Structures are given as structure tokens and as C-alpha cells.
Amino acid sequence: MQRVTPWLMVLFIIAVCWPLHVSAHGIIAGGARVLDVQAGSYPLRIEVTVPTGAPALLTAKVWPQRDLAGATQLSLTATHQDSQATVSQQIIVPAGPRMISVFDVTVPQTGVWELRIQIQDAAHGIGVATVPITIYPNTIPPLTIPMFVAVAILALVLFSTTIWPEARPWVRVVQAHSFTASLSITVVIGVLMVWPNLRVDIPTIDTTSRPYAVTQIIPTHDDQRNIDQLQILVNDGSTGLPVDDIMLHHQALMHLVLIDPASHTFLHLHPARVKPGQYLIDLPVIAQGTYDVAVEIERANSGSQVTHQQVALGVATAQALPAPSPLPATIQSGAYTITVQTTTPAQVGLPVELSAVVTRAGQPVSALDYWLGMRGHMLVRNPNGAIFGHIHAVGAMNDAFEPVSVAGNHVTFVYAFPTAETYAVWVQIMIDGTLITLPVQITVLPL
Ligand SMILES: [Cu+2]
């Protein structure tokens, strides 16, 4: 029994200390990220699963969010920033309903890679989106090596006392000290691993905010496809260099909202990153006018930022859209009928509840989809554009790649309008994979 007890102790300590750093490591490095982006005329949902260490398999799922116009070629090319090494794969998707294409490429080295995702069909030409990713090397957690050395010494001491019961006194002293030291180290490191809050947190990342980015919106025209576009340049407010530390937020790198002064036209788009600090988006045909273009981005270690620019856009022949409907509003969109109303009249500074209820052929729809991680988005704008808000539907977030639909036929928003005037409000919901935008107006009463 005397010989067995120390071994049981060693096994116990190893068992207690073994698994935790492994799971923690997996969460920090790698993992899947979902983003929505518009490449050419195709809204795409992309899921990139970034491995840790290399060579390793990098998986990307690409899912056009509208039906394909004819057979379509999808390609993914990954280029290493330093060595310019490339790996690529092409998939031909037959014409028909939207489907998910899965790319698997083996990346040979760690570091920063740029994924170039291209979609090309006969009718709409080429759309491109690039996404920068980082593959971190596999590293051993800093406490692992001292932990294993201490456990090895502990085992050695226990082994020597077991096989050498008649050892000389000085050997006993060495054994006793080694035992005490290695046991102490093992217990301390074990506790640190088991109880992460005890760790001394040495900041290794820059926790200061980055300077604001400066955006510049330039109308362009793709002559080959005869499509108006917006080019968005993002530069650092301090150095003037292109900004390329933009993080995913609300499932996109950049959200662009375009509204005309009378709040009749509303577009919510996700420009594609073309190269560092440069984004591009196709525009639909819109009436001629000066539009307020809002760009929402989030830099690493900083909060989100919204910039505005007035841009002259549109074609003279296009008809202006009608004014948003006053509440309560019943709006027909395809087969769906949506009723938008508030539970109480809106008053300055008081939270008001606004709901959108969806029926089809007189019956409540069974479920609504998540879009950009939420069941609904609401954008509000006052007449002069000084107040511009983006509100999420009440409920939990979910940024899964596959369409998540939640039972029920209504979404609810809560917002306190800050001024007594008539606001334009756009509610955006997704049903059966189709995005529906509901333009309404709310007159806010003084208190
Ligand atoms: Cu968006």
C-alpha cells in the first residue's frame, strides 16, 4: 500500500492538470466565421473555417443568396501575403436554385492569407470578394513545459524511493527536496490551469483604440456590365494608409446604407473587399438625386464607426419610389402580407414597441429566418438625416451559416425616438431566404 499511494497521487495530479489547456487553445486559434457580402450582382453568404498550424485544410462554404443565372463558376484562390504562394479550387454549379458549394484547399504555411472568392455566370459577369484571414502556428501553452518537467521529476523521485528503500541519508534528503519542489510546482501550475481567473494576465494585444477611419465614396461605372457602382476607400485617420484591420460585425465587414433626402429610396448593402482599404458594390437602377450614403465598419480593438457622405447618383429615367407608408401599414411583398404597427403612439423619449406580423394567403407564416445574425433589423432616420439609428429585433442573436428559422410570424423592436418629428423607418426581415424591406413612417408626438 505504501508503494502504491505515491503513484496514485501522481496519476491524480496528471488527471487534474491534463485536459484544460487543450480546449482553451482551440477556442483562441481557428474556428468558423460567417459573413455576408455582395460580389458583383450576387449576395453571398460565406463561411470560412480557419485551421491552426500548417499544412492544414482550409474549408470555405459559399452560398449565393439568390438563384443562379445559368451555369456558374465559383472559384476560391488563397494567396499568402509574404511568399505569394497560392492554392485554388474551382467548382461549376449547375443552373437552378441556390445551393451551397464547399471548397477544401490545403494551405502550406501559417501567416496572413487573402481568400479571393469569385462568382461568374454568363449573364451577370464576374463578382469578386476578398477576405483576409490569419493562420496562427500551433504553439505550446507557456505552462505546459514546466508542468511536464515537474511531473517527470516527481515520478522519478517516487520511482527511486520505491525501488531503493535502503538509500543513504543524503539520497533521502535529495529525494525529499525534489519531491517537495516538484509537487509544489505541479500543484501551483495545476491550479492555474484549472482556475483561469487566477492567471496573471499580461496584456499582449494593443488595447488602445485605433484612430477613426476616413471613408471616401466614389461613384464609378462598370462599362462592360453597364452597372453603376460605388467604390469605398477606407484610410486611417492618422497615417492616411489604407485600413485593413476591419473586423466582422453583424456578419459583414462593411454595411452600407443609401437613403435619398426624402427617404423614399433605401438600400442596405454589403460591399465586397477588393483589396486593403478598398471596397466595391454594384448599385441597382435608382432615381437621380443626392443620396446620403452611410458606411458602418468596426476596426480591431475599436468600436463601430458610421461615416456619412452625400453622393450624386442615379439615372434620369428611373422613377422615384413612393413615400413610406404611415402606421399602421399593411404591405404586400410577393406572396406575403406584412402588418407593421406600434402598440402605443410614439412619444419623444419613451420606448415604443413596433411589430411586424407576417401572413401568407390569410394564414400566419410558420417561421421567420435569421438575417445578419438577428431575426430583424430596423433602421430609422429623421427628416434632416441627423438621427440615424440601427436597431435589432428583440430576441437572441444567431450567426450560424445555415438558415436558422424560428417558429412564429412576428418580430418586435423597441426604440425611444429622441425628437418629435416624422421618422422614416425601414424594417428588414427574411422569410424563406428572401429579404423583405418594409418602408414605413412614424410620427413621434411631443410629451
Ligand atoms: Cu448590413
GROMACS .gro file of C-alpha atoms and ligand atoms in nm:
model
  448
    1MET     CA    1   0.000   0.000   0.000
    2GLN     CA    2   0.286   0.235   0.093
    3ARG     CA    3   0.434   0.193  -0.257
    4VAL     CA    4   0.103   0.238  -0.435
    5THR     CA    5  -0.013   0.564  -0.271
    6PRO     CA    6   0.252   0.798  -0.426
    7TRP     CA    7   0.173   0.662  -0.772
    8LEU     CA    8  -0.194   0.724  -0.720
    9MET     CA    9  -0.105   1.082  -0.623
   10VAL     CA   10   0.094   1.131  -0.945
   11LEU     CA   11  -0.189   0.990  -1.157
   12PHE     CA   12  -0.438   1.212  -0.976
   13ILE     CA   13  -0.230   1.524  -1.038
   14ILE     CA   14  -0.181   1.437  -1.406
   15ALA     CA   15  -0.552   1.370  -1.446
   16VAL     CA   16  -0.645   1.701  -1.284
   17CYS     CA   17  -0.400   1.904  -1.488
   18TRP     CA   18  -0.420   1.736  -1.826
   19PRO     CA   19  -0.705   1.849  -2.045
   20LEU     CA   20  -0.777   2.216  -1.991
   21HIS     CA   21  -0.515   2.395  -2.196
   22VAL     CA   22  -0.610   2.184  -2.497
   23SER     CA   23  -0.968   2.309  -2.512
   24ALA     CA   24  -0.870   2.669  -2.439
   25HIS     CA   25  -0.621   2.660  -2.725
   26GLY     CA   26  -0.888   2.551  -2.976
   27ILE     CA   27  -1.113   2.846  -2.896
   28ILE     CA   28  -0.840   3.106  -2.934
   29ALA     CA   29  -0.698   2.994  -3.267
   30GLY     CA   30  -0.908   2.883  -3.568
   31GLY     CA   31  -1.281   2.841  -3.584
   32ALA     CA   32  -1.556   2.925  -3.829
   33ARG     CA   33  -1.664   3.276  -3.928
   34VAL     CA   34  -1.974   3.366  -4.129
   35LEU     CA   35  -2.002   3.676  -4.342
   36ASP     CA   36  -2.247   3.825  -4.590
   37VAL     CA   37  -2.109   4.014  -4.885
   38GLN     CA   38  -2.225   4.116  -5.230
   39ALA     CA   39  -1.988   4.003  -5.505
   40GLY     CA   40  -2.096   4.166  -5.831
   41SER     CA   41  -2.470   4.109  -5.854
   42TYR     CA   42  -2.468   3.811  -5.616
   43PRO     CA   43  -2.525   3.844  -5.245
   44LEU     CA   44  -2.314   3.563  -5.098
   45ARG     CA   45  -2.305   3.403  -4.757
   46ILE     CA   46  -1.960   3.267  -4.686
   47GLU     CA   47  -1.835   3.053  -4.400
   48VAL     CA   48  -1.459   3.025  -4.363
   49THR     CA   49  -1.315   2.768  -4.124
   50VAL     CA   50  -0.960   2.875  -4.041
   51PRO     CA   51  -0.726   2.599  -3.925
   52THR     CA   52  -0.442   2.633  -3.675
   53GLY     CA   53  -0.096   2.536  -3.789
   54ALA     CA   54   0.007   2.435  -4.139
   55PRO     CA   55  -0.009   2.248  -4.366
   56ALA     CA   56  -0.377   2.218  -4.292
   57LEU     CA   57  -0.713   2.205  -4.460
   58LEU     CA   58  -0.896   2.535  -4.502
   59THR     CA   59  -1.267   2.500  -4.569
   60ALA     CA   60  -1.492   2.766  -4.718
   61LYS     CA   61  -1.862   2.730  -4.790
   62VAL     CA   62  -2.008   2.971  -5.044
   63TRP     CA   63  -2.380   3.011  -5.079
   64PRO     CA   64  -2.532   3.255  -5.330
   65GLN     CA   65  -2.837   3.419  -5.173
   66ARG     CA   66  -3.032   3.431  -5.497
   67ASP     CA   67  -3.089   3.181  -5.776
   68LEU     CA   68  -2.814   3.146  -6.033
   69ALA     CA   69  -2.848   3.281  -6.385
   70GLY     CA   70  -2.727   2.979  -6.582
   71ALA     CA   71  -2.436   2.751  -6.501
   72THR     CA   72  -2.200   2.937  -6.273
   73GLN     CA   73  -1.833   2.905  -6.199
   74LEU     CA   74  -1.726   2.958  -5.840
   75SER     CA   75  -1.360   2.976  -5.754
   76LEU     CA   76  -1.154   3.023  -5.442
   77THR     CA   77  -0.790   3.131  -5.453
   78ALA     CA   78  -0.585   3.171  -5.137
   79THR     CA   79  -0.267   3.380  -5.166
   80HIS     CA   80  -0.005   3.406  -4.890
   81GLN     CA   81   0.074   3.770  -4.817
   82ASP     CA   82   0.452   3.727  -4.791
   83SER     CA   83   0.550   3.433  -5.009
   84GLN     CA   84   0.272   3.486  -5.267
   85ALA     CA   85   0.214   3.109  -5.259
   86THR     CA   86  -0.131   3.029  -5.397
   87VAL     CA   87  -0.375   2.742  -5.374
   88SER     CA   88  -0.704   2.739  -5.558
   89GLN     CA   89  -1.010   2.535  -5.642
   90GLN     CA   90  -1.294   2.576  -5.891
   91ILE     CA   91  -1.648   2.448  -5.870
   92ILE     CA   92  -1.902   2.453  -6.153
   93VAL     CA   93  -2.253   2.495  -6.016
   94PRO     CA   94  -2.542   2.396  -6.247
   95ALA     CA   95  -2.818   2.647  -6.318
   96GLY     CA   96  -3.105   2.641  -6.073
   97PRO     CA   97  -3.190   2.712  -5.714
   98ARG     CA   98  -2.923   2.845  -5.483
   99MET     CA   99  -2.706   2.576  -5.327
  100ILE     CA  100  -2.402   2.559  -5.101
  101SER     CA  101  -2.060   2.493  -5.258
  102VAL     CA  102  -1.784   2.364  -5.031
  103PHE     CA  103  -1.417   2.442  -5.102
  104ASP     CA  104  -1.138   2.245  -4.936
  105VAL     CA  105  -0.785   2.367  -5.002
  106THR     CA  106  -0.465   2.268  -4.825
  107VAL     CA  107  -0.273   2.574  -4.709
  108PRO     CA  108   0.101   2.502  -4.686
  109GLN     CA  109   0.210   2.768  -4.437
  110THR     CA  110   0.093   2.986  -4.150
  111GLY     CA  111   0.058   3.363  -4.169
  112VAL     CA  112  -0.178   3.608  -4.339
  113TRP     CA  113  -0.366   3.478  -4.640
  114GLU     CA  114  -0.607   3.652  -4.871
  115LEU     CA  115  -0.903   3.447  -4.992
  116ARG     CA  116  -1.034   3.560  -5.328
  117ILE     CA  117  -1.384   3.429  -5.395
  118GLN     CA  118  -1.511   3.477  -5.746
  119ILE     CA  119  -1.851   3.407  -5.896
  120GLN     CA  120  -1.904   3.417  -6.271
  121ASP     CA  121  -2.214   3.338  -6.473
  122ALA     CA  122  -2.290   3.401  -6.837
  123ALA     CA  123  -2.548   3.671  -6.771
  124HIS     CA  124  -2.404   3.884  -6.493
  125GLY     CA  125  -2.030   3.866  -6.544
  126ILE     CA  126  -1.782   3.850  -6.261
  127GLY     CA  127  -1.824   3.926  -5.894
  128VAL     CA  128  -1.526   3.918  -5.659
  129ALA     CA  129  -1.487   3.939  -5.283
  130THR     CA  130  -1.161   3.906  -5.096
  131VAL     CA  131  -1.131   3.814  -4.730
  132PRO     CA  132  -0.809   3.834  -4.529
  133ILE     CA  133  -0.751   3.556  -4.276
  134THR     CA  134  -0.470   3.465  -4.038
  135ILE     CA  135  -0.347   3.113  -3.973
  136TYR     CA  136  -0.165   3.104  -3.645
  137PRO     CA  137   0.106   2.843  -3.579
  138ASN     CA  138   0.041   2.568  -3.330
  139THR     CA  139   0.202   2.680  -3.008
  140ILE     CA  140   0.251   2.506  -2.677
  141PRO     CA  141   0.082   2.690  -2.389
  142PRO     CA  142   0.355   2.853  -2.176
  143LEU     CA  143   0.285   2.646  -1.864
  144THR     CA  144   0.294   2.307  -2.035
  145ILE     CA  145   0.672   2.252  -2.041
  146PRO     CA  146   0.742   2.338  -1.671
  147MET     CA  147   0.439   2.126  -1.582
  148PHE     CA  148   0.575   1.822  -1.762
  149VAL     CA  149   0.927   1.870  -1.621
  150ALA     CA  150   0.785   1.890  -1.265
  151VAL     CA  151   0.568   1.582  -1.316
  152ALA     CA  152   0.868   1.393  -1.460
  153ILE     CA  153   1.086   1.479  -1.155
  154LEU     CA  154   0.802   1.379  -0.924
  155ALA     CA  155   0.768   1.046  -1.099
  156LEU     CA  156   1.146   0.991  -1.090
  157VAL     CA  157   1.165   1.058  -0.713
  158LEU     CA  158   0.874   0.829  -0.638
  159PHE     CA  159   1.020   0.562  -0.863
  160SER     CA  160   1.361   0.583  -0.693
  161THR     CA  161   1.210   0.563  -0.341
  162THR     CA  162   1.006   0.262  -0.449
  163ILE     CA  163   1.295   0.059  -0.593
  164TRP     CA  164   1.559   0.184  -0.346
  165PRO     CA  165   1.410   0.159   0.006
  166GLU     CA  166   1.755   0.134   0.177
  167ALA     CA  167   1.902   0.452   0.023
  168ARG     CA  168   2.170   0.653   0.205
  169PRO     CA  169   2.065   0.955   0.416
  170TRP     CA  170   2.192   1.218   0.166
  171VAL     CA  171   1.997   1.046  -0.113
  172ARG     CA  172   1.688   1.063   0.109
  173VAL     CA  173   1.745   1.438   0.157
  174VAL     CA  174   1.774   1.495  -0.223
  175GLN     CA  175   1.462   1.283  -0.278
  176ALA     CA  176   1.267   1.475  -0.013
  177HIS     CA  177   1.361   1.818  -0.150
  178SER     CA  178   1.299   1.716  -0.512
  179PHE     CA  179   0.965   1.570  -0.413
  180THR     CA  180   0.855   1.882  -0.228
  181ALA     CA  181   0.971   2.119  -0.504
  182SER     CA  182   0.821   1.926  -0.795
  183LEU     CA  183   0.495   1.858  -0.609
  184SER     CA  184   0.463   2.229  -0.527
  185ILE     CA  185   0.526   2.330  -0.889
  186THR     CA  186   0.281   2.069  -1.017
  187VAL     CA  187   0.008   2.179  -0.777
  188VAL     CA  188   0.059   2.551  -0.848
  189ILE     CA  189   0.057   2.509  -1.225
  190GLY     CA  190  -0.232   2.264  -1.197
  191VAL     CA  191  -0.437   2.518  -1.003
  192LEU     CA  192  -0.351   2.793  -1.255
  193MET     CA  193  -0.467   2.571  -1.540
  194VAL     CA  194  -0.784   2.457  -1.367
  195TRP     CA  195  -0.878   2.806  -1.250
  196PRO     CA  196  -0.811   3.052  -1.534
  197ASN     CA  197  -0.913   3.356  -1.329
  198LEU     CA  198  -0.601   3.308  -1.119
  199ARG     CA  199  -0.367   3.364  -1.412
  200VAL     CA  200  -0.165   3.680  -1.421
  201ASP     CA  201  -0.297   3.848  -1.733
  202ILE     CA  202  -0.011   4.005  -1.921
  203PRO     CA  203  -0.166   4.216  -2.198
  204THR     CA  204  -0.020   4.107  -2.528
  205ILE     CA  205  -0.259   4.285  -2.761
  206ASP     CA  206  -0.294   4.653  -2.821
  207THR     CA  207  -0.590   4.756  -2.610
  208THR     CA  208  -0.592   5.120  -2.714
  209SER     CA  209  -0.847   5.232  -2.971
  210ARG     CA  210  -0.734   5.285  -3.328
  211PRO     CA  211  -0.782   5.629  -3.484
  212TYR     CA  212  -1.103   5.681  -3.673
  213ALA     CA  213  -1.105   5.568  -4.030
  214VAL     CA  214  -1.177   5.819  -4.303
  215THR     CA  215  -1.401   5.695  -4.583
  216GLN     CA  216  -1.431   5.830  -4.933
  217ILE     CA  217  -1.718   5.720  -5.157
  218ILE     CA  218  -1.661   5.742  -5.530
  219PRO     CA  219  -1.935   5.667  -5.786
  220THR     CA  220  -1.800   5.455  -6.071
  221HIS     CA  221  -1.943   5.271  -6.367
  222ASP     CA  222  -1.864   4.921  -6.491
  223ASP     CA  223  -1.879   4.982  -6.868
  224GLN     CA  224  -1.857   4.615  -6.958
  225ARG     CA  225  -2.159   4.521  -6.748
  226ASN     CA  226  -2.318   4.868  -6.772
  227ILE     CA  227  -2.374   4.889  -6.398
  228ASP     CA  228  -2.332   5.184  -6.162
  229GLN     CA  229  -2.109   5.109  -5.868
  230LEU     CA  230  -1.975   5.271  -5.555
  231GLN     CA  231  -1.612   5.242  -5.463
  232ILE     CA  232  -1.542   5.294  -5.094
  233LEU     CA  233  -1.189   5.385  -4.983
  234VAL     CA  234  -1.108   5.343  -4.613
  235ASN     CA  235  -0.798   5.517  -4.481
  236ASP     CA  236  -0.652   5.559  -4.135
  237GLY     CA  237  -0.740   5.896  -3.984
  238SER     CA  238  -0.389   5.935  -3.850
  239THR     CA  239  -0.149   5.791  -4.107
  240GLY     CA  240  -0.366   5.807  -4.417
  241LEU     CA  241  -0.273   5.448  -4.501
  242PRO     CA  242  -0.535   5.201  -4.626
  243VAL     CA  243  -0.720   5.043  -4.334
  244ASP     CA  244  -0.713   4.664  -4.336
  245ASP     CA  245  -0.796   4.575  -3.977
  246ILE     CA  246  -1.172   4.580  -4.031
  247MET     CA  247  -1.347   4.312  -3.828
  248LEU     CA  248  -1.668   4.127  -3.899
  249HIS     CA  249  -1.959   4.290  -3.720
  250HIS     CA  250  -2.322   4.194  -3.769
  251GLN     CA  251  -2.189   3.928  -4.005
  252ALA     CA  252  -2.028   4.164  -4.258
  253LEU     CA  253  -1.706   4.362  -4.299
  254MET     CA  254  -1.891   4.671  -4.417
  255HIS     CA  255  -2.257   4.776  -4.405
  256LEU     CA  256  -2.359   5.046  -4.650
  257VAL     CA  257  -2.695   5.220  -4.625
  258LEU     CA  258  -2.808   5.454  -4.900
  259ILE     CA  259  -3.109   5.685  -4.848
  260ASP     CA  260  -3.238   5.975  -5.060
  261PRO     CA  261  -3.320   6.309  -4.890
  262ALA     CA  262  -3.696   6.239  -4.898
  263SER     CA  263  -3.639   5.888  -4.751
  264HIS     CA  264  -3.808   5.715  -5.045
  265THR     CA  265  -3.514   5.502  -5.159
  266PHE     CA  266  -3.341   5.274  -4.914
  267LEU     CA  267  -3.063   5.025  -4.983
  268HIS     CA  268  -2.876   4.819  -4.725
  269LEU     CA  269  -2.578   4.654  -4.896
  270HIS     CA  270  -2.255   4.475  -4.804
  271PRO     CA  271  -1.970   4.593  -5.028
  272ALA     CA  272  -1.701   4.343  -5.120
  273ARG     CA  273  -1.345   4.400  -5.009
  274VAL     CA  274  -1.138   4.421  -5.326
  275LYS     CA  275  -0.801   4.490  -5.167
  276PRO     CA  276  -0.676   4.650  -4.843
  277GLY     CA  277  -0.881   4.964  -4.773
  278GLN     CA  278  -1.086   4.933  -5.091
  279TYR     CA  279  -1.442   4.809  -5.125
  280LEU     CA  280  -1.681   4.787  -5.420
  281ILE     CA  281  -2.057   4.747  -5.457
  282ASP     CA  282  -2.295   4.721  -5.753
  283LEU     CA  283  -2.595   4.955  -5.738
  284PRO     CA  284  -2.941   4.882  -5.873
  285VAL     CA  285  -3.104   5.141  -6.101
  286ILE     CA  286  -3.221   5.426  -5.877
  287ALA     CA  287  -3.378   5.767  -5.940
  288GLN     CA  288  -3.146   6.062  -5.988
  289GLY     CA  289  -3.068   6.254  -5.672
  290THR     CA  290  -2.825   6.333  -5.397
  291TYR     CA  291  -2.813   6.038  -5.159
  292ASP     CA  292  -2.691   6.010  -4.804
  293VAL     CA  293  -2.453   5.713  -4.801
  294ALA     CA  294  -2.373   5.577  -4.455
  295VAL     CA  295  -2.084   5.334  -4.411
  296GLU     CA  296  -2.061   5.125  -4.093
  297ILE     CA  297  -1.737   4.948  -4.007
  298GLU     CA  298  -1.556   4.823  -3.697
  299ARG     CA  299  -1.176   4.829  -3.663
  300ALA     CA  300  -0.988   4.580  -3.447
  301ASN     CA  301  -0.977   4.684  -3.080
  302SER     CA  302  -1.215   4.971  -3.153
  303GLY     CA  303  -1.587   5.027  -3.154
  304SER     CA  304  -1.802   5.053  -3.461
  305GLN     CA  305  -1.799   5.373  -3.661
  306VAL     CA  306  -2.051   5.525  -3.903
  307THR     CA  307  -1.946   5.778  -4.166
  308HIS     CA  308  -2.177   5.973  -4.397
  309GLN     CA  309  -2.125   6.127  -4.737
  310GLN     CA  310  -2.363   6.298  -4.979
  311VAL     CA  311  -2.324   6.142  -5.322
  312ALA     CA  312  -2.499   6.236  -5.651
  313LEU     CA  313  -2.628   5.914  -5.806
  314GLY     CA  314  -2.897   5.760  -6.021
  315VAL     CA  315  -3.036   5.787  -6.372
  316ALA     CA  316  -3.283   6.048  -6.500
  317THR     CA  317  -3.521   5.791  -6.647
  318ALA     CA  318  -3.572   5.597  -6.322
  319GLN     CA  319  -3.890   5.667  -6.127
  320ALA     CA  320  -3.868   5.785  -5.767
  321LEU     CA  321  -4.015   5.540  -5.519
  322PRO     CA  322  -4.334   5.626  -5.326
  323ALA     CA  323  -4.313   5.768  -4.976
  324PRO     CA  324  -4.301   5.520  -4.685
  325SER     CA  325  -4.645   5.419  -4.554
  326PRO     CA  326  -4.779   5.577  -4.234
  327LEU     CA  327  -4.860   5.339  -3.946
  328PRO     CA  328  -5.044   5.113  -3.911
  329ALA     CA  329  -4.930   4.986  -4.251
  330THR     CA  330  -5.021   4.673  -4.443
  331ILE     CA  331  -4.761   4.597  -4.707
  332GLN     CA  332  -4.774   4.330  -4.976
  333SER     CA  333  -4.439   4.171  -5.072
  334GLY     CA  334  -4.469   3.879  -5.313
  335ALA     CA  335  -4.698   3.625  -5.152
  336TYR     CA  336  -4.657   3.777  -4.807
  337THR     CA  337  -4.872   4.036  -4.633
  338ILE     CA  338  -4.700   4.221  -4.352
  339THR     CA  339  -4.868   4.446  -4.099
  340VAL     CA  340  -4.647   4.698  -3.923
  341GLN     CA  341  -4.773   4.889  -3.622
  342THR     CA  342  -4.682   5.021  -3.279
  343THR     CA  343  -4.861   4.909  -2.964
  344THR     CA  344  -4.889   5.268  -2.838
  345PRO     CA  345  -4.846   5.606  -3.014
  346ALA     CA  346  -4.478   5.703  -3.030
  347GLN     CA  347  -4.381   5.983  -2.788
  348VAL     CA  348  -4.047   6.161  -2.751
  349GLY     CA  349  -3.803   5.974  -2.529
  350LEU     CA  350  -4.039   5.691  -2.439
  351PRO     CA  351  -3.962   5.338  -2.557
  352VAL     CA  352  -4.222   5.234  -2.812
  353GLU     CA  353  -4.283   4.878  -2.929
  354LEU     CA  354  -4.310   4.825  -3.303
  355SER     CA  355  -4.408   4.490  -3.451
  356ALA     CA  356  -4.420   4.334  -3.798
  357VAL     CA  357  -4.664   4.043  -3.840
  358VAL     CA  358  -4.642   3.822  -4.150
  359THR     CA  359  -4.923   3.624  -4.311
  360ARG     CA  360  -4.949   3.430  -4.636
  361ALA     CA  361  -5.288   3.374  -4.801
  362GLY     CA  362  -5.453   3.486  -4.479
  363GLN     CA  363  -5.263   3.238  -4.261
  364PRO     CA  364  -4.974   3.321  -4.024
  365VAL     CA  365  -4.638   3.204  -4.169
  366SER     CA  366  -4.483   2.928  -3.959
  367ALA     CA  367  -4.134   3.077  -3.918
  368LEU     CA  368  -3.903   3.371  -3.994
  369ASP     CA  369  -3.534   3.341  -4.082
  370TYR     CA  370  -3.235   3.499  -3.917
  371TRP     CA  371  -3.057   3.759  -4.129
  372LEU     CA  372  -2.718   3.905  -4.032
  373GLY     CA  373  -2.740   3.723  -3.701
  374MET     CA  374  -3.079   3.867  -3.597
  375ARG     CA  375  -3.447   3.800  -3.670
  376GLY     CA  376  -3.499   4.157  -3.780
  377HIS     CA  377  -3.323   4.487  -3.839
  378MET     CA  378  -3.479   4.831  -3.816
  379LEU     CA  379  -3.318   5.150  -3.947
  380VAL     CA  380  -3.459   5.489  -3.854
  381ARG     CA  381  -3.386   5.832  -3.999
  382ASN     CA  382  -3.525   6.175  -3.911
  383PRO     CA  383  -3.606   6.422  -4.193
  384ASN     CA  384  -3.271   6.601  -4.196
  385GLY     CA  385  -3.069   6.280  -4.158
  386ALA     CA  386  -2.901   6.392  -3.834
  387ILE     CA  387  -3.053   6.099  -3.645
  388PHE     CA  388  -2.971   5.763  -3.798
  389GLY     CA  389  -3.026   5.452  -3.588
  390HIS     CA  390  -2.991   5.078  -3.640
  391ILE     CA  391  -3.200   4.867  -3.402
  392HIS     CA  392  -3.216   4.489  -3.370
  393ALA     CA  393  -3.529   4.283  -3.311
  394VAL     CA  394  -3.598   4.165  -2.958
  395GLY     CA  395  -3.450   3.815  -2.915
  396ALA     CA  396  -3.127   3.620  -2.915
  397MET     CA  397  -2.856   3.652  -3.181
  398ASN     CA  398  -2.757   3.360  -3.400
  399ASP     CA  399  -2.484   3.386  -3.662
  400ALA     CA  400  -2.497   3.029  -3.796
  401PHE     CA  401  -2.423   2.974  -4.165
  402GLU     CA  402  -2.724   2.758  -4.242
  403PRO     CA  403  -3.060   2.934  -4.243
  404VAL     CA  404  -3.195   2.935  -3.895
  405SER     CA  405  -3.564   2.987  -3.889
  406VAL     CA  406  -3.752   3.039  -3.569
  407ALA     CA  407  -4.115   2.949  -3.525
  408GLY     CA  408  -4.351   3.244  -3.512
  409ASN     CA  409  -4.475   3.505  -3.758
  410HIS     CA  410  -4.380   3.831  -3.592
  411VAL     CA  411  -4.081   4.037  -3.483
  412THR     CA  412  -4.075   4.317  -3.229
  413PHE     CA  413  -3.848   4.619  -3.195
  414VAL     CA  414  -3.818   4.867  -2.909
  415TYR     CA  415  -3.689   5.220  -2.968
  416ALA     CA  416  -3.715   5.558  -2.798
  417PHE     CA  417  -3.734   5.829  -3.065
  418PRO     CA  418  -3.539   6.136  -2.945
  419THR     CA  419  -3.731   6.413  -3.127
  420ALA     CA  420  -4.092   6.497  -3.216
  421GLU     CA  421  -4.099   6.471  -3.594
  422THR     CA  422  -4.185   6.217  -3.860
  423TYR     CA  423  -3.925   5.946  -3.896
  424ALA     CA  424  -3.870   5.715  -4.192
  425VAL     CA  425  -3.833   5.357  -4.065
  426TRP     CA  426  -3.724   5.051  -4.259
  427VAL     CA  427  -3.789   4.708  -4.111
  428GLN     CA  428  -3.591   4.426  -4.270
  429ILE     CA  429  -3.687   4.062  -4.219
  430MET     CA  430  -3.612   3.739  -4.402
  431ILE     CA  431  -3.872   3.475  -4.493
  432ASP     CA  432  -3.782   3.152  -4.675
  433GLY     CA  433  -3.446   3.301  -4.771
  434THR     CA  434  -3.598   3.616  -4.921
  435LEU     CA  435  -3.512   3.953  -4.772
  436ILE     CA  436  -3.810   4.186  -4.732
  437THR     CA  437  -3.773   4.557  -4.663
  438LEU     CA  438  -4.075   4.741  -4.520
  439PRO     CA  439  -4.064   5.123  -4.554
  440VAL     CA  440  -4.293   5.295  -4.304
  441GLN     CA  441  -4.311   5.633  -4.133
  442ILE     CA  442  -4.374   5.710  -3.769
  443THR     CA  443  -4.485   6.046  -3.641
  444VAL     CA  444  -4.343   6.099  -3.293
  445LEU     CA  445  -4.558   6.313  -3.065
  446PRO     CA  446  -4.422   6.560  -2.808
  447LEU     CA  447  -4.461   6.457  -2.445
  448CU      CU  448  -2.566   4.525  -4.312
   0.00000   0.00000   0.00000
